XYZ file of C-alpha atoms in Angstrom:
712
model
C 49.401 -55.505 -181.889
C 52.604 -55.627 -184.069
C 54.416 -52.521 -182.826
C 54.185 -49.503 -180.378
C 52.484 -47.517 -183.128
C 49.517 -49.983 -182.554
C 49.759 -49.285 -178.956
C 49.974 -45.511 -179.473
C 46.683 -45.986 -181.698
C 44.642 -47.795 -179.123
C 45.909 -45.349 -176.385
C 44.822 -42.452 -178.237
C 41.275 -43.554 -178.875
C 40.780 -44.718 -175.242
C 42.105 -41.259 -173.743
C 39.189 -39.440 -175.772
C 36.499 -41.592 -174.417
C 33.957 -39.775 -171.897
C 34.831 -40.805 -168.368
C 38.247 -41.935 -169.134
C 40.949 -40.013 -167.269
C 44.048 -41.750 -168.561
C 45.069 -44.581 -170.428
C 48.519 -46.487 -171.113
C 49.040 -49.434 -173.339
C 52.019 -51.530 -172.566
C 52.949 -53.500 -175.654
C 55.191 -56.382 -174.270
C 52.516 -57.664 -172.123
C 49.615 -56.691 -174.240
C 48.155 -54.735 -171.275
C 45.828 -51.593 -171.238
C 45.825 -49.668 -167.977
C 42.821 -47.290 -167.803
C 41.862 -44.843 -165.213
C 38.371 -43.357 -165.151
C 34.710 -43.627 -163.927
C 33.829 -47.261 -163.055
C 31.207 -47.728 -165.974
C 33.859 -45.831 -168.421
C 36.591 -48.385 -167.751
C 34.618 -51.767 -168.029
C 35.485 -54.178 -170.781
C 32.112 -54.009 -172.264
C 32.644 -50.264 -172.792
C 36.290 -50.238 -174.068
C 36.209 -53.401 -176.304
C 33.864 -52.255 -178.934
C 36.116 -48.867 -179.427
C 39.346 -50.982 -179.797
C 37.478 -53.378 -182.260
C 36.787 -50.499 -184.693
C 40.477 -50.010 -185.084
C 41.139 -53.559 -185.986
C 42.091 -55.070 -182.586
C 40.415 -57.297 -179.950
C 40.319 -56.217 -176.113
C 39.877 -59.134 -173.736
C 40.622 -60.160 -169.994
C 44.161 -59.673 -168.603
C 46.396 -61.752 -170.949
C 48.624 -64.499 -169.212
C 52.261 -63.879 -169.162
C 52.540 -67.175 -171.076
C 50.417 -65.957 -173.797
C 52.469 -62.715 -174.116
C 55.618 -64.858 -174.569
C 53.835 -66.942 -177.277
C 52.584 -63.722 -179.076
C 56.039 -61.921 -179.147
C 57.593 -65.249 -180.434
C 55.121 -65.152 -183.104
C 55.775 -61.352 -183.715
C 59.343 -61.993 -183.745
C 59.267 -64.671 -186.458
C 56.792 -62.686 -188.401
C 59.331 -59.656 -188.516
C 62.226 -61.927 -189.137
C 60.423 -63.392 -192.112
C 59.672 -59.975 -193.544
C 63.209 -58.607 -192.855
C 64.667 -61.528 -194.650
C 62.395 -60.961 -197.723
C 63.505 -57.170 -197.734
C 67.072 -57.897 -197.569
C 67.183 -60.579 -200.318
C 64.999 -58.700 -202.748
C 66.145 -55.281 -201.634
C 69.776 -56.213 -202.403
C 69.184 -56.914 -206.016
C 67.071 -53.385 -206.180
C 69.866 -51.548 -204.676
C 72.422 -53.377 -207.136
C 70.424 -52.368 -210.227
C 70.069 -48.722 -208.953
C 73.582 -48.540 -208.117
C 74.394 -49.450 -211.754
C 72.254 -46.655 -213.184
C 73.347 -43.952 -210.820
C 77.257 -44.515 -211.519
C 76.756 -44.688 -215.264
C 78.157 -48.290 -215.476
C 75.622 -49.243 -218.279
C 76.472 -48.852 -221.958
C 73.405 -47.086 -223.226
C 70.063 -45.652 -222.288
C 68.194 -48.875 -223.551
C 70.062 -51.030 -221.032
C 69.382 -48.522 -218.311
C 65.725 -48.598 -218.917
C 65.666 -52.299 -218.681
C 67.679 -52.561 -215.522
C 65.360 -49.817 -214.096
C 62.323 -52.177 -214.893
C 64.519 -54.844 -212.935
C 65.094 -52.706 -210.061
C 61.325 -52.218 -209.784
C 60.434 -55.790 -210.219
C 62.753 -56.881 -207.245
C 61.333 -53.974 -205.073
C 57.782 -55.122 -205.426
C 58.188 -58.104 -202.790
C 59.795 -55.794 -200.342
C 56.924 -52.967 -200.840
C 54.018 -55.408 -201.013
C 55.067 -57.865 -198.287
C 57.766 -56.523 -196.099
C 56.197 -53.047 -195.979
C 52.712 -54.221 -195.079
C 52.775 -53.815 -191.273
C 53.810 -50.199 -191.800
C 50.785 -49.474 -194.120
C 48.383 -51.194 -191.543
C 49.825 -49.469 -188.525
C 49.871 -46.253 -190.401
C 46.124 -46.579 -191.304
C 45.368 -47.510 -187.870
C 47.115 -44.553 -186.426
C 45.227 -42.162 -188.773
C 42.122 -43.511 -187.765
C 42.945 -43.031 -184.163
C 44.075 -39.544 -184.999
C 47.619 -40.171 -183.558
C 49.667 -40.475 -186.649
C 53.295 -41.774 -186.150
C 56.439 -42.633 -187.986
C 54.525 -45.508 -189.838
C 52.555 -42.946 -191.665
C 55.700 -41.003 -192.880
C 57.208 -44.274 -193.829
C 53.992 -45.429 -195.723
C 53.647 -42.138 -197.665
C 57.385 -42.124 -198.449
C 57.358 -45.708 -199.914
C 53.985 -45.457 -201.704
C 55.155 -41.903 -203.210
C 58.664 -43.464 -204.135
C 57.021 -46.203 -206.060
C 54.329 -44.249 -207.744
C 56.926 -41.620 -208.796
C 59.013 -44.356 -210.172
C 56.293 -46.138 -212.144
C 55.454 -42.828 -213.592
C 59.027 -42.212 -214.657
C 59.374 -45.659 -216.195
C 56.102 -45.171 -217.939
C 57.570 -41.882 -219.553
C 60.912 -43.663 -220.529
C 62.939 -42.407 -218.006
C 65.410 -44.748 -215.907
C 65.838 -42.405 -212.758
C 63.782 -44.280 -210.457
C 63.628 -44.315 -206.835
C 62.690 -47.885 -205.761
C 65.839 -48.060 -203.770
C 64.487 -45.175 -201.668
C 61.265 -47.329 -200.828
C 63.429 -50.551 -200.072
C 65.976 -48.662 -197.847
C 63.369 -47.277 -195.718
C 61.566 -50.431 -195.109
C 64.651 -52.635 -194.536
C 66.192 -50.216 -192.069
C 62.882 -49.698 -189.997
C 62.104 -53.331 -190.052
C 65.417 -54.151 -188.518
C 64.829 -51.651 -185.805
C 61.386 -52.989 -185.125
C 62.951 -56.570 -184.719
C 65.677 -55.612 -182.195
C 62.849 -53.607 -180.152
C 60.607 -56.657 -180.154
C 63.506 -58.976 -178.898
C 64.413 -56.460 -176.176
C 60.791 -56.297 -174.958
C 60.530 -60.039 -175.139
C 63.434 -60.248 -172.754
C 61.555 -58.028 -170.334
C 58.938 -60.330 -169.794
C 61.255 -62.610 -167.906
C 60.862 -60.460 -164.803
C 57.155 -61.659 -164.615
C 58.176 -65.374 -165.030
C 60.536 -65.006 -162.341
C 57.665 -64.370 -159.766
C 55.808 -67.700 -160.795
C 56.510 -70.580 -158.699
C 57.139 -73.868 -160.211
C 54.176 -76.326 -161.104
C 54.960 -78.975 -158.367
C 52.991 -81.988 -156.951
C 51.761 -81.214 -153.545
C 51.007 -84.006 -150.930
C 47.373 -83.396 -149.847
C 45.107 -84.998 -147.507
C 42.057 -86.182 -149.555
C 39.323 -88.740 -148.544
C 41.297 -89.920 -145.506
C 44.578 -90.519 -147.428
C 47.665 -88.499 -148.655
C 47.660 -88.008 -152.255
C 49.748 -86.228 -154.618
C 48.036 -83.535 -156.546
C 49.263 -80.902 -158.920
C 49.562 -77.504 -157.218
C 46.913 -75.954 -159.473
C 44.229 -78.621 -158.196
C 44.838 -77.809 -154.574
C 41.870 -75.842 -153.312
C 41.341 -73.537 -150.341
C 40.519 -75.241 -147.053
C 42.691 -78.518 -147.995
C 45.399 -79.592 -145.780
C 48.871 -80.358 -147.381
C 52.158 -81.644 -145.942
C 55.470 -79.687 -146.151
C 58.831 -81.714 -146.212
C 61.943 -80.582 -144.705
C 63.741 -78.032 -147.155
C 60.521 -77.869 -149.286
C 59.479 -74.502 -151.138
C 55.972 -73.259 -149.681
C 53.864 -73.215 -152.866
C 50.528 -72.180 -151.397
C 49.565 -69.660 -148.687
C 48.311 -71.342 -145.476
C 48.037 -71.624 -141.648
C 50.319 -74.052 -139.868
C 49.031 -77.035 -137.801
C 52.334 -77.120 -135.758
C 55.281 -75.007 -134.924
C 58.289 -74.936 -137.345
C 61.288 -73.134 -138.563
C 60.528 -70.939 -141.784
C 63.013 -69.131 -144.036
C 61.020 -65.877 -144.683
C 63.751 -64.095 -146.572
C 62.145 -64.331 -150.028
C 59.466 -62.190 -149.018
C 60.360 -60.124 -145.973
C 64.273 -59.835 -146.383
C 64.840 -61.014 -142.744
C 68.341 -62.200 -142.518
C 67.354 -64.913 -139.939
C 64.625 -67.631 -140.321
C 61.696 -67.345 -137.930
C 60.203 -69.940 -135.561
C 56.411 -69.850 -136.593
C 53.744 -71.280 -133.969
C 50.813 -73.442 -134.859
C 48.012 -71.218 -136.405
C 50.416 -68.603 -137.657
C 50.009 -67.845 -141.525
C 52.728 -68.617 -143.987
C 53.029 -67.514 -147.674
C 54.091 -69.062 -150.948
C 57.688 -68.363 -151.459
C 58.654 -69.294 -148.026
C 60.825 -72.300 -147.273
C 60.448 -74.874 -144.553
C 63.508 -75.494 -142.531
C 62.209 -78.111 -140.011
C 63.699 -81.667 -139.646
C 60.257 -83.538 -139.789
C 57.115 -82.956 -142.064
C 54.820 -80.177 -141.307
C 51.147 -80.143 -142.117
C 49.306 -76.789 -142.960
C 45.737 -75.803 -144.070
C 45.638 -73.881 -147.521
C 44.059 -70.262 -147.358
C 44.808 -69.307 -150.906
C 45.073 -71.299 -153.947
C 47.086 -70.598 -157.134
C 46.049 -67.301 -158.536
C 44.908 -65.817 -155.057
C 48.309 -66.081 -153.236
C 50.113 -62.941 -152.003
C 52.819 -63.839 -154.561
C 50.312 -63.657 -157.201
C 49.159 -60.299 -156.060
C 52.778 -59.181 -156.143
C 53.094 -60.207 -159.824
C 49.881 -58.407 -160.808
C 50.989 -55.175 -159.134
C 54.190 -55.485 -161.028
C 52.346 -55.553 -164.219
C 50.401 -52.732 -163.262
C 53.532 -50.759 -162.509
C 54.967 -51.770 -166.014
C 51.962 -50.680 -167.891
C 52.191 -47.056 -166.561
C 54.394 -45.018 -168.804
C 57.519 -42.784 -167.706
C 58.117 -39.295 -168.528
C 60.678 -40.127 -171.144
C 58.352 -42.154 -173.086
C 55.647 -39.485 -172.928
C 57.834 -36.966 -174.355
C 58.612 -39.468 -177.100
C 55.055 -39.933 -177.890
C 54.389 -36.073 -177.988
C 57.148 -35.671 -180.190
C 55.725 -38.311 -182.688
C 52.553 -36.568 -182.378
C 53.632 -33.234 -183.960
C 56.469 -34.409 -186.210
C 54.378 -36.465 -188.844
C 51.706 -33.773 -189.264
C 54.412 -31.223 -189.795
C 56.120 -33.424 -192.248
C 52.924 -33.941 -194.244
C 52.164 -30.369 -194.162
C 55.660 -29.281 -195.609
C 55.326 -31.942 -198.151
C 51.964 -30.820 -199.488
C 53.268 -27.050 -199.246
C 56.433 -28.094 -201.428
C 54.074 -29.899 -203.757
C 51.566 -27.150 -204.320
C 54.335 -24.257 -204.168
C 56.447 -25.941 -206.908
C 53.230 -26.151 -209.128
C 52.326 -22.529 -208.313
C 55.872 -21.504 -209.488
C 55.502 -23.298 -212.787
C 57.448 -26.592 -211.970
C 55.993 -29.633 -213.744
C 54.172 -32.305 -211.974
C 57.047 -34.746 -212.013
C 59.507 -32.458 -210.409
C 56.980 -31.305 -208.059
C 56.216 -34.829 -206.830
C 60.049 -35.618 -206.533
C 60.326 -32.523 -204.393
C 57.389 -33.698 -202.112
C 59.035 -37.061 -201.739
C 62.303 -35.738 -200.820
C 60.460 -33.816 -198.187
C 59.073 -36.998 -196.849
C 62.324 -38.731 -196.932
C 64.307 -35.891 -195.171
C 61.475 -35.699 -192.444
C 61.985 -39.394 -191.519
C 63.721 -38.952 -188.317
C 66.364 -41.669 -188.855
C 69.216 -39.737 -187.133
C 66.775 -38.835 -184.220
C 65.944 -42.542 -183.933
C 69.588 -43.298 -183.788
C 70.688 -40.622 -181.245
C 69.266 -42.239 -178.123
C 69.653 -45.994 -178.923
C 73.428 -45.570 -180.160
C 74.447 -43.601 -176.938
C 72.628 -46.258 -174.977
C 74.661 -48.984 -176.584
C 77.946 -47.265 -176.145
C 77.155 -46.569 -172.412
C 76.153 -49.995 -171.808
C 79.240 -51.305 -173.285
C 81.405 -49.123 -170.990
C 79.272 -50.307 -168.192
C 80.150 -53.941 -168.984
C 83.704 -53.021 -168.887
C 83.098 -51.791 -165.303
C 81.434 -55.210 -164.181
C 77.724 -53.872 -164.718
C 75.483 -55.735 -167.171
C 72.419 -53.436 -168.493
C 69.536 -55.606 -169.193
C 67.737 -52.430 -170.515
C 70.194 -49.954 -172.242
C 67.407 -47.423 -172.271
C 67.596 -47.118 -168.467
C 70.658 -44.950 -168.776
C 68.399 -42.032 -169.866
C 66.605 -42.309 -166.422
C 69.860 -43.045 -164.429
C 71.231 -39.752 -165.410
C 68.382 -37.954 -163.785
C 68.341 -39.912 -160.502
C 67.315 -38.056 -157.371
C 66.705 -40.746 -154.859
C 68.833 -43.962 -154.253
C 67.254 -46.549 -152.119
C 69.170 -49.644 -150.924
C 68.003 -52.932 -149.384
C 69.963 -54.197 -146.150
C 70.307 -58.054 -146.364
C 72.352 -59.164 -149.299
C 72.817 -55.731 -150.596
C 74.529 -53.665 -148.170
C 75.424 -56.692 -146.105
C 77.144 -60.047 -146.721
C 73.868 -61.869 -145.937
C 75.909 -64.229 -143.404
C 76.188 -63.625 -139.607
C 79.644 -63.219 -137.862
C 80.788 -63.020 -134.311
C 81.039 -59.281 -133.662
C 82.037 -59.387 -129.860
C 82.193 -61.695 -126.949
C 82.682 -61.499 -123.260
C 83.105 -64.513 -120.679
C 83.466 -65.054 -117.050
C 86.978 -64.756 -115.457
C 89.059 -67.301 -116.390
C 87.815 -68.217 -119.933
C 90.088 -67.590 -122.651
C 89.172 -67.635 -126.341
C 90.523 -71.086 -126.992
C 88.700 -72.689 -123.977
C 85.307 -70.642 -125.094
C 85.750 -71.913 -128.633
C 86.329 -75.659 -127.602
C 83.046 -75.398 -125.427
C 81.216 -73.523 -128.111
C 81.971 -76.294 -130.567
C 80.630 -78.913 -128.146
C 77.346 -77.026 -127.668
C 76.468 -75.883 -131.312
C 77.826 -78.761 -133.548
C 75.174 -80.299 -135.493
C 72.506 -77.565 -134.957
C 70.593 -76.408 -138.138
C 70.052 -72.848 -136.452
C 71.617 -70.243 -138.549
C 73.021 -68.529 -135.520
C 74.441 -71.827 -134.318
C 76.219 -72.538 -137.668
C 77.906 -69.016 -137.485
C 79.050 -69.573 -133.998
C 80.121 -73.273 -135.218
C 82.301 -71.275 -138.208
C 83.912 -68.909 -135.437
C 84.669 -71.753 -132.980
C 85.965 -74.184 -135.653
C 83.022 -76.401 -134.882
C 82.396 -77.281 -138.560
C 85.634 -79.538 -138.243
C 83.819 -82.836 -136.964
C 87.205 -83.907 -135.495
C 86.926 -81.166 -132.972
C 83.457 -81.754 -132.067
C 83.098 -83.993 -128.722
C 80.783 -87.012 -128.668
C 77.419 -86.251 -127.241
C 75.088 -88.671 -125.419
C 72.117 -86.413 -125.527
C 70.894 -83.285 -127.281
C 67.537 -81.506 -126.037
C 66.343 -78.821 -128.386
C 63.982 -75.979 -127.538
C 62.997 -74.413 -130.795
C 63.434 -70.735 -131.049
C 64.900 -70.638 -127.530
C 68.008 -72.761 -127.167
C 69.427 -76.305 -126.741
C 70.903 -78.523 -123.985
C 73.732 -80.837 -124.718
C 75.116 -83.491 -122.503
C 78.703 -84.853 -123.318
C 80.200 -88.249 -122.787
C 82.223 -86.918 -120.130
C 79.191 -86.199 -118.148
C 79.471 -82.534 -118.706
C 76.443 -80.563 -119.782
C 76.382 -77.308 -121.712
C 73.341 -74.961 -122.597
C 73.397 -72.243 -125.307
C 70.547 -70.010 -126.213
C 68.683 -66.629 -125.605
C 69.284 -64.788 -122.178
C 65.510 -65.195 -121.352
C 65.670 -68.963 -122.015
C 68.674 -69.342 -119.724
C 67.036 -67.375 -116.888
C 64.066 -69.640 -117.167
C 66.700 -72.694 -116.752
C 67.712 -71.002 -113.383
C 70.892 -69.469 -114.834
C 71.977 -66.185 -113.391
C 73.078 -63.863 -116.019
C 75.208 -61.191 -114.755
C 74.694 -57.525 -115.521
C 77.906 -57.032 -117.272
C 76.913 -59.410 -119.737
C 74.075 -57.236 -120.858
C 75.601 -54.655 -123.249
C 73.353 -51.917 -124.293
C 75.840 -50.710 -127.010
C 75.402 -53.900 -128.614
C 71.347 -54.241 -128.700
C 71.365 -54.250 -132.319
C 73.204 -57.710 -132.593
C 71.885 -60.989 -132.075
C 72.763 -62.170 -128.801
C 73.610 -65.825 -127.851
C 74.597 -66.961 -124.201
C 76.482 -70.120 -123.524
C 76.355 -71.702 -119.741
C 77.773 -74.733 -118.017
C 77.371 -76.535 -114.530
C 79.135 -73.510 -113.076
C 76.600 -71.056 -114.440
C 76.894 -68.328 -117.207
C 79.924 -68.949 -119.209
C 79.865 -66.279 -122.068
C 77.772 -64.003 -124.228
C 78.415 -63.686 -127.939
C 77.132 -60.976 -130.168
C 76.773 -61.633 -133.965
C 75.571 -59.340 -136.724
C 75.462 -59.404 -140.463
C 78.330 -57.555 -141.413
C 78.316 -54.846 -144.371
C 80.174 -55.219 -147.534
C 83.515 -53.849 -147.860
C 82.654 -50.884 -150.209
C 79.284 -50.068 -148.560
C 80.561 -47.003 -146.497
C 82.749 -45.359 -149.360
C 80.028 -45.860 -151.757
C 77.130 -44.476 -149.488
C 79.443 -41.446 -148.625
C 80.009 -40.892 -152.485
C 76.350 -40.896 -153.129
C 75.539 -38.497 -150.545
C 78.325 -36.254 -151.424
C 76.925 -36.168 -155.158
C 73.630 -34.741 -153.901
C 71.556 -37.911 -153.986
C 68.935 -38.585 -151.342
C 70.163 -41.970 -150.057
C 67.774 -44.290 -147.870
C 67.772 -47.861 -146.745
C 64.676 -49.756 -146.562
C 64.635 -53.354 -144.989
C 62.303 -55.855 -143.771
C 64.579 -56.534 -140.835
C 64.165 -55.374 -137.316
C 65.013 -51.726 -136.437
C 68.051 -52.404 -134.325
C 69.916 -54.004 -137.038
C 69.002 -51.551 -139.594
C 69.942 -48.616 -137.347
C 73.312 -50.119 -136.543
C 74.052 -50.607 -140.421
C 73.075 -47.266 -141.154
C 75.286 -45.886 -138.798
C 78.191 -48.072 -140.017
C 77.782 -46.832 -143.630
C 77.137 -43.259 -142.762
C 73.413 -43.019 -143.199
C 71.339 -40.703 -140.768
C 68.759 -42.518 -138.646
C 65.890 -40.904 -140.190
C 66.968 -42.334 -143.603
C 66.814 -45.961 -142.254
C 63.462 -47.703 -142.509
C 62.836 -51.064 -140.846
C 60.345 -53.889 -140.656
C 58.925 -52.928 -143.969
C 56.636 -55.443 -146.229
C 57.303 -55.682 -149.982
C 54.086 -53.544 -150.429
C 55.213 -50.996 -147.922
C 58.807 -50.830 -149.568
C 57.106 -50.051 -152.805
C 54.707 -47.267 -151.398
C 57.576 -45.871 -149.412
C 59.882 -45.563 -152.526
C 57.113 -44.060 -154.620
C 56.806 -41.393 -151.931
C 60.529 -40.387 -152.427
C 61.731 -37.628 -154.951
C 61.785 -38.956 -158.499
C 63.392 -40.516 -160.498
C 64.210 -43.289 -157.956
C 66.849 -45.990 -158.031
C 66.218 -49.120 -155.959
C 69.035 -51.744 -155.200
C 67.598 -55.071 -154.082
C 68.560 -58.763 -154.101
C 65.704 -60.862 -152.916
C 62.325 -62.079 -154.002
C 60.663 -59.500 -151.827
C 62.334 -56.620 -153.564
C 60.771 -57.434 -157.003
C 57.943 -55.113 -156.373
C 60.105 -52.465 -155.491
C 62.363 -53.014 -158.466
C 59.352 -52.540 -160.707
C 57.916 -49.380 -158.742
C 61.270 -47.685 -158.939
C 62.347 -45.820 -162.110
C 65.460 -48.128 -162.345
C 66.124 -51.223 -160.476
C 69.762 -52.653 -159.874
C 70.424 -56.330 -158.632
C 73.685 -57.059 -156.700
C 75.932 -59.832 -157.587
C 74.391 -62.218 -154.969
C 70.791 -61.350 -155.988
C 68.114 -64.237 -156.627
C 66.892 -65.024 -159.925
C 63.620 -63.155 -159.510
C 65.434 -60.012 -158.625
C 67.942 -60.375 -161.390
C 65.055 -60.521 -163.821
C 63.131 -57.677 -162.417
C 66.216 -55.333 -162.512
C 67.201 -53.092 -165.283
C 70.912 -53.702 -164.471
C 73.052 -56.336 -162.697
C 76.376 -55.899 -160.810
C 78.869 -58.566 -161.730
C 81.315 -57.576 -158.855
C 80.906 -57.868 -155.203
C 79.523 -54.875 -153.347
C 77.715 -51.523 -154.324
C 80.373 -49.623 -155.843
C 79.068 -50.435 -159.273
C 75.967 -48.314 -158.573
C 78.348 -45.391 -158.103
C 80.115 -46.200 -161.383
C 76.842 -46.832 -163.475
C 75.405 -43.449 -162.155
C 78.470 -41.679 -163.569
C 78.301 -43.570 -166.917
C 74.675 -42.677 -167.206
C 75.406 -38.927 -166.722
C 77.963 -38.909 -169.435
C 75.808 -40.859 -171.682
C 73.072 -38.599 -171.269
C 75.208 -35.757 -172.221
C 76.155 -37.693 -175.484
C 72.306 -38.166 -175.973
C 71.415 -34.404 -175.617
C 74.320 -33.573 -178.463
C 73.277 -36.128 -180.734
C 69.644 -34.962 -180.528
C 70.862 -31.439 -181.200
C 72.735 -32.599 -184.282
C 69.784 -34.511 -185.691
C 67.425 -31.738 -184.869
C 69.823 -29.271 -186.703
C 69.981 -31.765 -189.690
C 66.237 -32.010 -190.017
C 65.698 -28.179 -189.741
C 68.180 -27.237 -192.191
C 67.433 -30.137 -194.533
C 63.882 -29.454 -194.692
C 64.516 -25.747 -195.318
C 66.769 -26.613 -198.321
C 64.450 -29.407 -199.742
C 61.474 -27.060 -199.804
C 63.425 -24.152 -201.415
C 65.230 -26.321 -204.269
C 64.883 -29.503 -206.008
C 66.870 -32.292 -204.356
C 66.647 -35.927 -205.686
C 65.299 -38.584 -203.214
C 68.552 -40.352 -203.264
C 70.546 -37.294 -202.153
C 67.995 -37.142 -199.409
C 68.776 -40.501 -198.446
C 72.504 -39.708 -198.461
C 71.822 -36.671 -196.362
C 70.014 -39.066 -193.834
C 73.012 -41.245 -193.958
C 75.556 -38.270 -193.203
C 73.382 -37.165 -190.417
C 73.509 -40.684 -188.903
C 77.217 -40.837 -189.285
C 77.721 -37.665 -187.347
C 75.476 -39.062 -184.480
C 77.742 -42.199 -184.645
C 81.167 -40.483 -184.435
C 79.877 -38.355 -181.719
C 78.624 -41.307 -179.763
C 82.124 -43.009 -180.430
C 83.535 -40.354 -177.989
C 81.732 -41.897 -175.131
C 83.790 -45.216 -175.575
C 87.067 -43.228 -176.091
C 86.737 -41.115 -173.003
C 87.852 -42.053 -169.376
C 85.251 -42.892 -166.659
C 85.256 -39.959 -164.065
C 86.913 -41.389 -160.710
């Protein structure tokens, strides 16, 4: 496929097949999504139908192949545009000399007219070829689009011009044909480059091709990850990214944030399952047995689901397709009515053909084509000034109609790191004494909560950390430290301290802080202190959420974290408890998101959010987002916090108003121009100038968006 017209042609044929309920062709990934009876959607049933149109249908294309295909299409379009620009320049120059009367006599005008035609031939025969091919295929599929209009306009302009030259007239229309081809080729090239960039979201879900240490024939050997099969045993080194799904042979600390969104690493026991994308945080190598090889991992399934979401079209695209479906037949009908009507009223063949050509040129919806992209570009420029990067300017259309705003928790509404929220200690222990003892207990620990305690107590300063003669670790529970002074300290969970025969007083159990992570400290005298830690909300979380609620949006928070932490954060930022959803997997997040009133907006920062970013109508990644989340989102915030979401929604509403006005102006132009050109004779050049004036009105109206102030 070379353009979206090809995709529409295939889609039109497939939707008419018996047993097929719905079909959607996604051009960037060359993917067709078909819904229907099992025998109707098999490759053997669909491929012959598509082949008759001149295309080839095969198994699902790899993302790497889609990149290569779009690279080729970009070079293909660039070459044709270059030919069109170089030769078209001379065509336009020759035509201009004739139009302004700069030539001394009719004989020289005739020669220059032939030169104009000669220079237009490479443009018409080479640069315009894709339009003719796509137009023919869409006609075969009974889904004619703009390519049909462009093809007929170009061919008619050339035929009429050659006829005029043959009769000795210098009033030719080769420049009309050239202008149509070059302008539309430029638009197709920009569209292809934008679609190419959109594929990066799928790239980000692919783990790197690394070498894996695998147990084979009694020895550990390094194998490419693609060669590691299900059932093999592999070794994980400290800090290594888990590349395959598997079951652990021994316990260890695992960072699961990439897929679950949990703010803290988890301690996995032997026999528990881990997934590709997790990261091993232990201090010694760990062995696991592979349960899913490359292509069958949970991450691979997420990637396939993301492609499925992309292949289905949104309402705006469907409206655009319906618009194209009736515009081209109407323009063709009016052109034929003009031709035969002029002949009936005694107009000669030459003038009748020129009138029909003018109708085709006027009917080409150039202003309609500019109405939305220009406003999107102006809106994205204003968003950039507010610290928001729009990777897909077309998303502004959907953002203006958003009904549901869904926020991730960790890293989106929160800073992503824990801090001490509250502490209480036994009588006689002040803050300085507590911090000194805490420094001794937690320094050197790799546990995230211990590191947060070290930051609060100053334990990251090695000079403040007393010498220890012994450290005994209890993974997932606590640690015992013996100092050179002979003193010992214990830090860990309340249940672990109880098993160590430490009496925890009831006043240390604070029910109001049950949402927070609780850590206790004890010494030789017993319980010493209880500290409560939590992931703190970003500074602008509360005012932003309240502004969204006041604006009428349905606002929800969906997280993989535990219920207590999610409920507490929801209360802090102003969300009701029923709008806070906890312990949701990536798949459950996407399903819940789709159940909310649409269009939906999702804001998330992790690898576990990529499926939700694809399932939502629009996805936004905050400043601290991971690479996969940034690539999967339509927009990215370049400033801390989520206030950029509020600003972007305001910009989108104003942009959509401009889009509506532009569409009204362009529709008014088409209606009036078509009416005038049917009634009276208008040269094709005047029709082209009228198109330019219409485009200029759209451009000036769009400029108001950049001049106006952002609503506060």
